[in-house]
JSON list of C-alpha atoms and ligand atoms in Angstrom, two decimals:
[
{"chain": "O", "resi": 1, "resn": "MET", "atom": "CA", "xyz": [-0.15, 0.31, 0.10]},
{"chain": "O", "resi": 2, "resn": "ARG", "atom": "CA", "xyz": [1.23, 3.52, -0.66]},
{"chain": "O", "resi": 3, "resn": "LEU", "atom": "CA", "xyz": [2.34, 6.08, 2.00]},
{"chain": "O", "resi": 4, "resn": "ASP", "atom": "CA", "xyz": [0.07, 8.23, 1.49]},
{"chain": "O", "resi": 5, "resn": "LYS", "atom": "CA", "xyz": [-2.80, 5.98, 1.50]},
{"chain": "O", "resi": 6, "resn": "PHE", "atom": "CA", "xyz": [-1.70, 4.20, 4.53]},
{"chain": "O", "resi": 7, "resn": "LEU", "atom": "CA", "xyz": [-1.59, 7.62, 6.29]},
{"chain": "O", "resi": 8, "resn": "CYS", "atom": "CA", "xyz": [-4.89, 7.79, 5.24]},
{"chain": "O", "resi": 9, "resn": "ALA", "atom": "CA", "xyz": [-6.35, 4.92, 6.78]},
{"chain": "O", "resi": 10, "resn": "ALA", "atom": "CA", "xyz": [-4.86, 5.39, 9.82]},
{"chain": "O", "resi": 11, "resn": "THR", "atom": "CA", "xyz": [-5.54, 8.78, 11.14]},
{"chain": "O", "resi": 12, "resn": "GLN", "atom": "CA", "xyz": [-8.15, 9.11, 8.56]},
{"chain": "O", "resi": 13, "resn": "LEU", "atom": "CA", "xyz": [-6.19, 12.82, 7.22]},
{"chain": "O", "resi": 14, "resn": "THR", "atom": "CA", "xyz": [-7.72, 13.63, 4.17]},
{"chain": "O", "resi": 15, "resn": "ARG", "atom": "CA", "xyz": [-5.32, 12.83, 1.03]},
{"chain": "O", "resi": 16, "resn": "ARG", "atom": "CA", "xyz": [-4.01, 16.62, 0.63]},
{"chain": "O", "resi": 17, "resn": "ASP", "atom": "CA", "xyz": [-3.44, 16.59, 4.34]},
{"chain": "O", "resi": 18, "resn": "ALA", "atom": "CA", "xyz": [-1.23, 13.27, 4.35]},
{"chain": "O", "resi": 19, "resn": "HIS", "atom": "CA", "xyz": [0.71, 14.86, 1.28]},
{"chain": "O", "resi": 20, "resn": "ARG", "atom": "CA", "xyz": [1.39, 17.87, 3.39]},
{"chain": "O", "resi": 21, "resn": "CYS", "atom": "CA", "xyz": [2.56, 15.51, 6.18]},
{"chain": "O", "resi": 22, "resn": "ILE", "atom": "CA", "xyz": [5.08, 13.15, 3.85]},
{"chain": "O", "resi": 23, "resn": "LYS", "atom": "CA", "xyz": [6.52, 16.68, 2.20]},
{"chain": "O", "resi": 24, "resn": "ASN", "atom": "CA", "xyz": [6.89, 18.50, 5.38]},
{"chain": "O", "resi": 25, "resn": "GLY", "atom": "CA", "xyz": [9.24, 15.82, 7.07]},
{"chain": "O", "resi": 26, "resn": "LEU", "atom": "CA", "xyz": [6.57, 14.28, 9.80]},
{"chain": "O", "resi": 27, "resn": "VAL", "atom": "CA", "xyz": [6.35, 10.87, 8.58]},
{"chain": "O", "resi": 28, "resn": "ALA", "atom": "CA", "xyz": [9.14, 8.23, 9.65]},
{"chain": "O", "resi": 29, "resn": "VAL", "atom": "CA", "xyz": [8.83, 4.40, 7.82]},
{"chain": "O", "resi": 30, "resn": "ASP", "atom": "CA", "xyz": [10.88, 2.08, 10.64]},
{"chain": "O", "resi": 31, "resn": "GLY", "atom": "CA", "xyz": [12.70, 5.52, 11.86]},
{"chain": "O", "resi": 32, "resn": "GLN", "atom": "CA", "xyz": [13.89, 7.06, 8.80]},
{"chain": "O", "resi": 33, "resn": "VAL", "atom": "CA", "xyz": [11.90, 10.40, 7.38]},
{"chain": "O", "resi": 34, "resn": "VAL", "atom": "CA", "xyz": [10.53, 9.56, 4.38]},
{"chain": "O", "resi": 35, "resn": "GLN", "atom": "CA", "xyz": [9.64, 12.33, 1.96]},
{"chain": "O", "resi": 36, "resn": "ASP", "atom": "CA", "xyz": [7.64, 10.28, -1.04]},
{"chain": "O", "resi": 37, "resn": "PRO", "atom": "CA", "xyz": [4.40, 9.74, -0.51]},
{"chain": "O", "resi": 38, "resn": "GLY", "atom": "CA", "xyz": [4.19, 6.59, -3.35]},
{"chain": "O", "resi": 39, "resn": "LEU", "atom": "CA", "xyz": [7.03, 4.02, -0.74]},
{"chain": "O", "resi": 40, "resn": "GLN", "atom": "CA", "xyz": [4.99, 1.34, -0.93]},
{"chain": "O", "resi": 41, "resn": "ILE", "atom": "CA", "xyz": [4.34, -0.16, 2.93]},
{"chain": "O", "resi": 42, "resn": "LYS", "atom": "CA", "xyz": [4.82, -3.94, 3.70]},
{"chain": "O", "resi": 43, "resn": "GLY", "atom": "CA", "xyz": [4.47, -4.51, 7.16]},
{"chain": "O", "resi": 44, "resn": "GLU", "atom": "CA", "xyz": [7.03, -1.03, 8.39]},
{"chain": "O", "resi": 45, "resn": "GLN", "atom": "CA", "xyz": [6.98, 0.85, 11.18]},
{"chain": "O", "resi": 46, "resn": "VAL", "atom": "CA", "xyz": [4.95, 4.24, 10.14]},
{"chain": "O", "resi": 47, "resn": "THR", "atom": "CA", "xyz": [4.84, 7.02, 12.72]},
{"chain": "O", "resi": 48, "resn": "LEU", "atom": "CA", "xyz": [3.64, 10.62, 12.37]},
{"chain": "O", "resi": 49, "resn": "ASP", "atom": "CA", "xyz": [5.18, 12.88, 14.59]},
{"chain": "O", "resi": 50, "resn": "ASP", "atom": "CA", "xyz": [7.01, 10.25, 16.25]},
{"chain": "O", "resi": 51, "resn": "GLU", "atom": "CA", "xyz": [3.41, 8.66, 17.42]},
{"chain": "O", "resi": 52, "resn": "VAL", "atom": "CA", "xyz": [3.46, 4.76, 15.83]},
{"chain": "O", "resi": 53, "resn": "ILE", "atom": "CA", "xyz": [0.21, 4.72, 13.76]},
{"chain": "O", "resi": 54, "resn": "ARG", "atom": "CA", "xyz": [-1.53, 1.89, 12.66]},
{"chain": "O", "resi": 55, "resn": "LEU", "atom": "CA", "xyz": [-3.99, 0.80, 10.17]},
{"chain": "O", "resi": 56, "resn": "PRO", "atom": "CA", "xyz": [-7.55, 0.32, 11.81]},
{"chain": "O", "resi": 57, "resn": "GLU", "atom": "CA", "xyz": [-8.38, -3.47, 12.61]},
{"chain": "O", "resi": 58, "resn": "PRO", "atom": "CA", "xyz": [-10.45, -5.33, 9.44]},
{"chain": "O", "resi": 59, "resn": "VAL", "atom": "CA", "xyz": [-13.68, -6.50, 9.91]},
{"chain": "O", "resi": 60, "resn": "TYR", "atom": "CA", "xyz": [-15.46, -10.02, 9.63]},
{"chain": "O", "resi": 61, "resn": "LEU", "atom": "CA", "xyz": [-19.07, -10.91, 10.26]},
{"chain": "O", "resi": 62, "resn": "MET", "atom": "CA", "xyz": [-21.33, -13.76, 10.28]},
{"chain": "O", "resi": 63, "resn": "LEU", "atom": "CA", "xyz": [-25.14, -12.57, 9.12]},
{"chain": "O", "resi": 64, "resn": "HIS", "atom": "CA", "xyz": [-28.22, -14.18, 8.66]},
{"chain": "O", "resi": 65, "resn": "LYS", "atom": "CA", "xyz": [-29.19, -13.82, 5.29]},
{"chain": "O", "resi": 66, "resn": "PRO", "atom": "CA", "xyz": [-33.18, -13.57, 4.85]},
{"chain": "O", "resi": 67, "resn": "ALA", "atom": "CA", "xyz": [-34.71, -14.23, 1.69]},
{"chain": "O", "resi": 68, "resn": "GLY", "atom": "CA", "xyz": [-35.13, -11.25, -0.67]},
{"chain": "O", "resi": 69, "resn": "TYR", "atom": "CA", "xyz": [-31.75, -9.70, -0.55]},
{"chain": "O", "resi": 70, "resn": "VAL", "atom": "CA", "xyz": [-29.05, -10.06, -2.92]},
{"chain": "O", "resi": 71, "resn": "CYS", "atom": "CA", "xyz": [-25.44, -10.08, -2.22]},
{"chain": "O", "resi": 72, "resn": "ALA", "atom": "CA", "xyz": [-24.12, -7.56, -4.45]},
{"chain": "O", "resi": 73, "resn": "ASN", "atom": "CA", "xyz": [-22.81, -3.90, -3.70]},
{"chain": "O", "resi": 74, "resn": "THR", "atom": "CA", "xyz": [-25.86, -2.56, -5.37]},
{"chain": "O", "resi": 75, "resn": "ASP", "atom": "CA", "xyz": [-28.73, -3.91, -7.02]},
{"chain": "O", "resi": 76, "resn": "GLY", "atom": "CA", "xyz": [-31.97, -1.36, -8.52]},
{"chain": "O", "resi": 77, "resn": "LEU", "atom": "CA", "xyz": [-34.63, -3.93, -8.03]},
{"chain": "O", "resi": 78, "resn": "HIS", "atom": "CA", "xyz": [-34.30, -5.46, -4.76]},
{"chain": "O", "resi": 79, "resn": "PRO", "atom": "CA", "xyz": [-32.58, -4.46, -1.14]},
{"chain": "O", "resi": 80, "resn": "THR", "atom": "CA", "xyz": [-28.47, -5.84, -0.65]},
{"chain": "O", "resi": 81, "resn": "VAL", "atom": "CA", "xyz": [-27.18, -8.16, 2.07]},
{"chain": "O", "resi": 82, "resn": "LEU", "atom": "CA", "xyz": [-25.24, -4.41, 3.01]},
{"chain": "O", "resi": 83, "resn": "ASP", "atom": "CA", "xyz": [-28.65, -2.84, 3.51]},
{"chain": "O", "resi": 84, "resn": "LEU", "atom": "CA", "xyz": [-28.86, -5.19, 6.65]},
{"chain": "O", "resi": 85, "resn": "LEU", "atom": "CA", "xyz": [-25.46, -3.74, 7.94]},
{"chain": "O", "resi": 86, "resn": "PRO", "atom": "CA", "xyz": [-24.55, -0.27, 9.71]},
{"chain": "O", "resi": 87, "resn": "ARG", "atom": "CA", "xyz": [-22.88, 1.80, 7.14]},
{"chain": "O", "resi": 88, "resn": "ASP", "atom": "CA", "xyz": [-19.91, 2.90, 9.52]},
{"chain": "O", "resi": 89, "resn": "LEU", "atom": "CA", "xyz": [-18.21, -0.62, 10.50]},
{"chain": "O", "resi": 90, "resn": "HIS", "atom": "CA", "xyz": [-14.87, 0.34, 9.12]},
{"chain": "O", "resi": 91, "resn": "PRO", "atom": "CA", "xyz": [-13.68, 3.36, 8.21]},
{"chain": "O", "resi": 92, "resn": "THR", "atom": "CA", "xyz": [-11.53, 3.67, 5.16]},
{"chain": "O", "resi": 93, "resn": "GLU", "atom": "CA", "xyz": [-11.72, -0.40, 3.69]},
{"chain": "O", "resi": 94, "resn": "PRO", "atom": "CA", "xyz": [-15.63, -1.68, 2.05]},
{"chain": "O", "resi": 95, "resn": "LEU", "atom": "CA", "xyz": [-17.43, -4.95, 3.18]},
{"chain": "O", "resi": 96, "resn": "GLN", "atom": "CA", "xyz": [-16.56, -7.31, 0.99]},
{"chain": "O", "resi": 97, "resn": "ILE", "atom": "CA", "xyz": [-19.17, -10.29, 0.18]},
{"chain": "O", "resi": 98, "resn": "VAL", "atom": "CA", "xyz": [-17.42, -14.40, 1.16]},
{"chain": "O", "resi": 99, "resn": "GLY", "atom": "CA", "xyz": [-19.41, -16.26, -1.27]},
{"chain": "O", "resi": 100, "resn": "ARG", "atom": "CA", "xyz": [-22.35, -15.11, -2.93]},
{"chain": "O", "resi": 101, "resn": "LEU", "atom": "CA", "xyz": [-25.77, -16.80, -1.78]},
{"chain": "O", "resi": 102, "resn": "ASP", "atom": "CA", "xyz": [-29.11, -16.46, -4.41]},
{"chain": "O", "resi": 103, "resn": "LEU", "atom": "CA", "xyz": [-31.71, -13.75, -3.63]},
{"chain": "O", "resi": 104, "resn": "ASP", "atom": "CA", "xyz": [-33.83, -16.80, -2.26]},
{"chain": "O", "resi": 105, "resn": "THR", "atom": "CA", "xyz": [-31.15, -18.80, -0.75]},
{"chain": "O", "resi": 106, "resn": "THR", "atom": "CA", "xyz": [-31.24, -18.10, 3.46]},
{"chain": "O", "resi": 107, "resn": "GLY", "atom": "CA", "xyz": [-28.65, -19.13, 5.93]},
{"chain": "O", "resi": 108, "resn": "LEU", "atom": "CA", "xyz": [-24.58, -18.48, 6.72]},
{"chain": "O", "resi": 109, "resn": "LEU", "atom": "CA", "xyz": [-23.19, -14.89, 4.91]},
{"chain": "O", "resi": 110, "resn": "LEU", "atom": "CA", "xyz": [-19.40, -14.34, 6.09]},
{"chain": "O", "resi": 111, "resn": "LEU", "atom": "CA", "xyz": [-18.56, -10.89, 5.16]},
{"chain": "O", "resi": 112, "resn": "THR", "atom": "CA", "xyz": [-15.39, -8.61, 5.58]},
{"chain": "O", "resi": 113, "resn": "THR", "atom": "CA", "xyz": [-13.18, -6.00, 4.85]},
{"chain": "O", "resi": 114, "resn": "ASP", "atom": "CA", "xyz": [-9.87, -8.45, 4.33]},
{"chain": "O", "resi": 115, "resn": "GLY", "atom": "CA", "xyz": [-9.35, -9.27, 0.94]},
{"chain": "O", "resi": 116, "resn": "GLN", "atom": "CA", "xyz": [-6.51, -11.76, 1.97]},
{"chain": "O", "resi": 117, "resn": "TRP", "atom": "CA", "xyz": [-9.26, -13.35, 4.25]},
{"chain": "O", "resi": 118, "resn": "ASN", "atom": "CA", "xyz": [-12.06, -13.49, 1.63]},
{"chain": "O", "resi": 119, "resn": "HIS", "atom": "CA", "xyz": [-9.78, -15.30, -0.76]},
{"chain": "O", "resi": 120, "resn": "ARG", "atom": "CA", "xyz": [-8.42, -17.80, 1.73]},
{"chain": "O", "resi": 121, "resn": "VAL", "atom": "CA", "xyz": [-11.60, -19.07, 2.08]},
{"chain": "O", "resi": 122, "resn": "THR", "atom": "CA", "xyz": [-13.71, -18.84, -1.25]},
{"chain": "O", "resi": 123, "resn": "ALA", "atom": "CA", "xyz": [-10.45, -20.17, -3.14]},
{"chain": "O", "resi": 124, "resn": "PRO", "atom": "CA", "xyz": [-11.23, -23.32, -5.63]},
{"chain": "O", "resi": 125, "resn": "ASN", "atom": "CA", "xyz": [-8.44, -25.22, -3.38]},
{"chain": "O", "resi": 126, "resn": "SER", "atom": "CA", "xyz": [-9.38, -23.73, 0.15]},
{"chain": "O", "resi": 127, "resn": "ARG", "atom": "CA", "xyz": [-10.76, -26.32, 2.49]},
{"chain": "O", "resi": 128, "resn": "CYS", "atom": "CA", "xyz": [-13.57, -25.14, 3.60]},
{"chain": "O", "resi": 129, "resn": "ASP", "atom": "CA", "xyz": [-16.41, -27.02, 2.77]},
{"chain": "O", "resi": 130, "resn": "LYS", "atom": "CA", "xyz": [-19.83, -25.31, 3.09]},
{"chain": "O", "resi": 131, "resn": "VAL", "atom": "CA", "xyz": [-23.22, -27.43, 4.48]},
{"chain": "O", "resi": 132, "resn": "TYR", "atom": "CA", "xyz": [-26.51, -26.62, 2.89]},
{"chain": "O", "resi": 133, "resn": "TRP", "atom": "CA", "xyz": [-29.90, -28.04, 4.31]},
{"chain": "O", "resi": 134, "resn": "VAL", "atom": "CA", "xyz": [-32.25, -28.23, 0.72]},
{"chain": "O", "resi": 135, "resn": "GLU", "atom": "CA", "xyz": [-35.70, -28.76, 0.19]},
{"chain": "O", "resi": 136, "resn": "LEU", "atom": "CA", "xyz": [-36.57, -30.66, -2.62]},
{"chain": "O", "resi": 137, "resn": "ALA", "atom": "CA", "xyz": [-39.43, -30.53, -4.66]},
{"chain": "O", "resi": 138, "resn": "GLU", "atom": "CA", "xyz": [-39.68, -34.32, -5.63]},
{"chain": "O", "resi": 139, "resn": "PRO", "atom": "CA", "xyz": [-38.48, -37.13, -2.88]},
{"chain": "O", "resi": 140, "resn": "ILE", "atom": "CA", "xyz": [-34.69, -37.94, -3.53]},
{"chain": "O", "resi": 141, "resn": "THR", "atom": "CA", "xyz": [-33.92, -41.24, -4.68]},
{"chain": "O", "resi": 142, "resn": "GLN", "atom": "CA", "xyz": [-31.20, -43.32, -3.96]},
{"chain": "O", "resi": 143, "resn": "GLU", "atom": "CA", "xyz": [-29.89, -43.57, -7.62]},
{"chain": "O", "resi": 144, "resn": "SER", "atom": "CA", "xyz": [-29.24, -39.62, -7.62]},
{"chain": "O", "resi": 145, "resn": "VAL", "atom": "CA", "xyz": [-27.47, -39.81, -4.13]},
{"chain": "O", "resi": 146, "resn": "SER", "atom": "CA", "xyz": [-24.75, -42.27, -5.43]},
{"chain": "O", "resi": 147, "resn": "GLU", "atom": "CA", "xyz": [-25.16, -40.06, -8.47]},
{"chain": "O", "resi": 148, "resn": "LEU", "atom": "CA", "xyz": [-25.05, -37.24, -6.83]},
{"chain": "O", "resi": 149, "resn": "GLU", "atom": "CA", "xyz": [-21.75, -37.80, -4.33]},
{"chain": "O", "resi": 150, "resn": "GLN", "atom": "CA", "xyz": [-19.80, -39.26, -7.26]},
{"chain": "O", "resi": 151, "resn": "GLY", "atom": "CA", "xyz": [-20.07, -36.03, -9.49]},
{"chain": "O", "resi": 152, "resn": "VAL", "atom": "CA", "xyz": [-22.45, -34.88, -11.93]},
{"chain": "O", "resi": 153, "resn": "LEU", "atom": "CA", "xyz": [-21.84, -33.17, -14.98]},
{"chain": "O", "resi": 154, "resn": "LEU", "atom": "CA", "xyz": [-23.64, -29.74, -14.83]},
{"chain": "O", "resi": 155, "resn": "ARG", "atom": "CA", "xyz": [-25.37, -27.82, -17.85]},
{"chain": "O", "resi": 156, "resn": "SER", "atom": "CA", "xyz": [-22.59, -26.32, -20.11]},
{"chain": "O", "resi": 157, "resn": "GLU", "atom": "CA", "xyz": [-19.91, -26.94, -18.14]},
{"chain": "O", "resi": 158, "resn": "GLU", "atom": "CA", "xyz": [-16.86, -29.88, -19.42]},
{"chain": "O", "resi": 159, "resn": "LYS", "atom": "CA", "xyz": [-15.77, -31.46, -16.02]},
{"chain": "O", "resi": 160, "resn": "PRO", "atom": "CA", "xyz": [-18.15, -32.85, -13.08]},
{"chain": "O", "resi": 161, "resn": "THR", "atom": "CA", "xyz": [-18.74, -31.43, -10.34]},
{"chain": "O", "resi": 162, "resn": "LEU", "atom": "CA", "xyz": [-15.53, -32.75, -7.01]},
{"chain": "O", "resi": 163, "resn": "PRO", "atom": "CA", "xyz": [-17.56, -36.05, -5.03]},
{"chain": "O", "resi": 164, "resn": "CYS", "atom": "CA", "xyz": [-19.69, -34.32, -2.05]},
{"chain": "O", "resi": 165, "resn": "GLN", "atom": "CA", "xyz": [-21.27, -36.22, 0.24]},
{"chain": "O", "resi": 166, "resn": "ILE", "atom": "CA", "xyz": [-25.71, -36.34, 1.26]},
{"chain": "O", "resi": 167, "resn": "GLU", "atom": "CA", "xyz": [-27.13, -37.21, 4.06]},
{"chain": "O", "resi": 168, "resn": "ILE", "atom": "CA", "xyz": [-31.41, -37.99, 3.85]},
{"chain": "O", "resi": 169, "resn": "LEU", "atom": "CA", "xyz": [-33.08, -36.02, 6.73]},
{"chain": "O", "resi": 170, "resn": "THR", "atom": "CA", "xyz": [-36.27, -36.93, 4.89]},
{"chain": "O", "resi": 171, "resn": "PRO", "atom": "CA", "xyz": [-37.93, -37.96, 1.60]},
{"chain": "O", "resi": 172, "resn": "ASN", "atom": "CA", "xyz": [-37.65, -34.36, 0.53]},
{"chain": "O", "resi": 173, "resn": "GLN", "atom": "CA", "xyz": [-35.18, -32.97, 2.59]},
{"chain": "O", "resi": 174, "resn": "VAL", "atom": "CA", "xyz": [-31.41, -33.46, 2.25]},
{"chain": "O", "resi": 175, "resn": "ARG", "atom": "CA", "xyz": [-28.16, -32.24, 4.02]},
{"chain": "O", "resi": 176, "resn": "ILE", "atom": "CA", "xyz": [-24.98, -32.30, 1.32]},
{"chain": "O", "resi": 177, "resn": "ARG", "atom": "CA", "xyz": [-22.05, -30.82, 1.71]},
{"chain": "O", "resi": 178, "resn": "LEU", "atom": "CA", "xyz": [-19.58, -29.92, -0.90]},
{"chain": "O", "resi": 179, "resn": "ARG", "atom": "CA", "xyz": [-16.03, -28.98, -1.59]},
{"chain": "O", "resi": 180, "resn": "GLU", "atom": "CA", "xyz": [-16.71, -26.51, -4.31]},
{"chain": "O", "resi": 181, "resn": "GLY", "atom": "CA", "xyz": [-18.79, -23.54, -5.20]},
{"chain": "O", "resi": 182, "resn": "ARG", "atom": "CA", "xyz": [-19.82, -23.30, -8.89]},
{"chain": "O", "resi": 183, "resn": "TYR", "atom": "CA", "xyz": [-22.37, -20.60, -9.71]},
{"chain": "O", "resi": 184, "resn": "HIS", "atom": "CA", "xyz": [-25.93, -22.17, -8.39]},
{"chain": "O", "resi": 185, "resn": "GLN", "atom": "CA", "xyz": [-24.40, -25.56, -7.61]},
{"chain": "O", "resi": 186, "resn": "VAL", "atom": "CA", "xyz": [-26.98, -26.74, -5.47]},
{"chain": "O", "resi": 187, "resn": "LYS", "atom": "CA", "xyz": [-29.76, -26.09, -7.68]},
{"chain": "O", "resi": 188, "resn": "ARG", "atom": "CA", "xyz": [-27.68, -27.26, -10.58]},
{"chain": "O", "resi": 189, "resn": "MET", "atom": "CA", "xyz": [-26.60, -30.45, -8.94]},
{"chain": "O", "resi": 190, "resn": "PHE", "atom": "CA", "xyz": [-30.24, -31.33, -7.84]},
{"chain": "O", "resi": 191, "resn": "ALA", "atom": "CA", "xyz": [-31.63, -30.26, -11.32]},
{"chain": "O", "resi": 192, "resn": "ALA", "atom": "CA", "xyz": [-28.95, -32.53, -13.08]},
{"chain": "O", "resi": 193, "resn": "VAL", "atom": "CA", "xyz": [-30.59, -35.56, -11.42]},
{"chain": "O", "resi": 194, "resn": "GLY", "atom": "CA", "xyz": [-34.35, -34.01, -12.39]},
{"chain": "O", "resi": 195, "resn": "ASN", "atom": "CA", "xyz": [-35.31, -32.95, -9.35]},
{"chain": "O", "resi": 196, "resn": "HIS", "atom": "CA", "xyz": [-36.01, -29.51, -8.28]},
{"chain": "O", "resi": 197, "resn": "VAL", "atom": "CA", "xyz": [-34.22, -27.30, -5.04]},
{"chain": "O", "resi": 198, "resn": "ALA", "atom": "CA", "xyz": [-37.37, -25.13, -3.53]},
{"chain": "O", "resi": 199, "resn": "GLN", "atom": "CA", "xyz": [-35.84, -24.15, -0.47]},
{"chain": "O", "resi": 200, "resn": "LEU", "atom": "CA", "xyz": [-31.99, -23.53, 0.08]},
{"chain": "O", "resi": 201, "resn": "ARG", "atom": "CA", "xyz": [-30.03, -22.64, 3.49]},
{"chain": "O", "resi": 202, "resn": "ARG", "atom": "CA", "xyz": [-26.32, -22.49, 4.28]},
{"chain": "O", "resi": 203, "resn": "GLU", "atom": "CA", "xyz": [-25.48, -23.95, 7.37]},
{"chain": "O", "resi": 204, "resn": "SER", "atom": "CA", "xyz": [-21.81, -23.60, 8.10]},
{"chain": "O", "resi": 205, "resn": "ILE", "atom": "CA", "xyz": [-18.54, -22.95, 6.06]},
{"chain": "O", "resi": 206, "resn": "GLY", "atom": "CA", "xyz": [-15.92, -24.82, 7.18]},
{"chain": "O", "resi": 207, "resn": "SER", "atom": "CA", "xyz": [-15.61, -25.28, 11.25]},
{"chain": "O", "resi": 208, "resn": "LEU", "atom": "CA", "xyz": [-18.07, -21.91, 11.39]},
{"chain": "O", "resi": 209, "resn": "THR", "atom": "CA", "xyz": [-21.83, -22.78, 11.73]},
{"chain": "O", "resi": 210, "resn": "LEU", "atom": "CA", "xyz": [-24.52, -20.29, 11.53]},
{"chain": "O", "resi": 211, "resn": "ASP", "atom": "CA", "xyz": [-25.21, -18.78, 15.29]},
{"chain": "O", "resi": 212, "resn": "PRO", "atom": "CA", "xyz": [-28.62, -20.24, 15.91]},
{"chain": "O", "resi": 213, "resn": "SER", "atom": "CA", "xyz": [-29.24, -17.21, 18.30]},
{"chain": "O", "resi": 214, "resn": "LEU", "atom": "CA", "xyz": [-29.24, -15.01, 14.87]},
{"chain": "O", "resi": 215, "resn": "GLN", "atom": "CA", "xyz": [-32.66, -14.03, 13.85]},
{"chain": "O", "resi": 216, "resn": "PRO", "atom": "CA", "xyz": [-32.64, -14.12, 9.89]},
{"chain": "O", "resi": 217, "resn": "GLY", "atom": "CA", "xyz": [-31.43, -10.28, 9.00]},
{"chain": "O", "resi": 218, "resn": "GLU", "atom": "CA", "xyz": [-29.00, -10.23, 12.40]},
{"chain": "O", "resi": 219, "resn": "PHE", "atom": "CA", "xyz": [-25.18, -10.40, 12.18]},
{"chain": "O", "resi": 220, "resn": "ARG", "atom": "CA", "xyz": [-22.21, -10.36, 14.44]},
{"chain": "O", "resi": 221, "resn": "HIS", "atom": "CA", "xyz": [-18.42, -10.31, 14.58]},
{"chain": "O", "resi": 222, "resn": "LEU", "atom": "CA", "xyz": [-16.49, -13.23, 14.38]},
{"chain": "O", "resi": 223, "resn": "THR", "atom": "CA", "xyz": [-13.98, -13.69, 16.87]},
{"chain": "O", "resi": 224, "resn": "GLN", "atom": "CA", "xyz": [-10.38, -14.18, 16.70]},
{"chain": "O", "resi": 225, "resn": "ASP", "atom": "CA", "xyz": [-10.90, -17.70, 17.02]},
{"chain": "O", "resi": 226, "resn": "GLU", "atom": "CA", "xyz": [-13.05, -17.73, 14.50]},
{"chain": "O", "resi": 227, "resn": "VAL", "atom": "CA", "xyz": [-11.68, -16.02, 11.92]},
{"chain": "O", "resi": 228, "resn": "ARG", "atom": "CA", "xyz": [-8.02, -18.01, 12.67]},
{"chain": "O", "resi": 229, "resn": "SER", "atom": "CA", "xyz": [-10.30, -20.91, 12.19]},
{"chain": "O", "resi": 230, "resn": "LEU", "atom": "CA", "xyz": [-10.67, -20.58, 8.74]},
{"chain": "I", "resi": 1, "resn": "LIG", "atom": "N1", "xyz": [-25.99, -22.60, -4.65]},
{"chain": "I", "resi": 1, "resn": "LIG", "atom": "C1", "xyz": [-27.27, -22.77, -4.88]},
{"chain": "I", "resi": 1, "resn": "LIG", "atom": "O1", "xyz": [-27.43, -23.31, -6.05]},
{"chain": "I", "resi": 1, "resn": "LIG", "atom": "N2", "xyz": [-27.48, -21.30, -4.59]},
{"chain": "I", "resi": 1, "resn": "LIG", "atom": "C2", "xyz": [-26.73, -20.64, -3.43]},
{"chain": "I", "resi": 1, "resn": "LIG", "atom": "O2", "xyz": [-27.39, -19.61, -3.27]},
{"chain": "I", "resi": 1, "resn": "LIG", "atom": "C3", "xyz": [-25.44, -21.29, -2.72]},
{"chain": "I", "resi": 1, "resn": "LIG", "atom": "C4", "xyz": [-25.23, -22.74, -3.65]}
]
């Protein structure tokens, strides 16, 4: 991150004031006065007027997503999940949605200002399984379960889905544990075996399960242990 950007984020100075401080020799990086606002900062100690300054802590949230909210920053038609959250959770960084859910899908949604963490959780090779509770339009058959567990070819894709696990809860309800997160994956998988998802709720991501005390639309901050666990 550039020194001027770091200074703004750490102190909430305007860009102009940050430049002035740098040009006036008030800013030091690892003890050396620096007058180049474009210097890249990568973990060095930065002082302003001999006081150490730090970036604000990133924010990590768990939201119980209700149906009818879009996972997007803005939408012309529907409210977005960001509308459910206070706007001032972080002074400088915007919240990012960690792995999107469809408009009608409910359940566990993570949000963060930490882009690296977001990437770690959502990367195709991440070890964060996602678990969904699914209500189906048609009763599930044992053949469909076997097919889905081994991997099915989704429409207009070349590679079959990775092996997954399915637990039958009732004739029309299952729990599915997935390794990957393709576009509309759960709905497309059940469509591939001739069924239809009537309701979908994400229960967990990796070791993180939706907090049962959160009502639809409510959120809470993750603990440090929860953040580290993913
Ligand atoms: N799979 C889907 O089909 N929809 C979601 O919202 C999440 C996973």
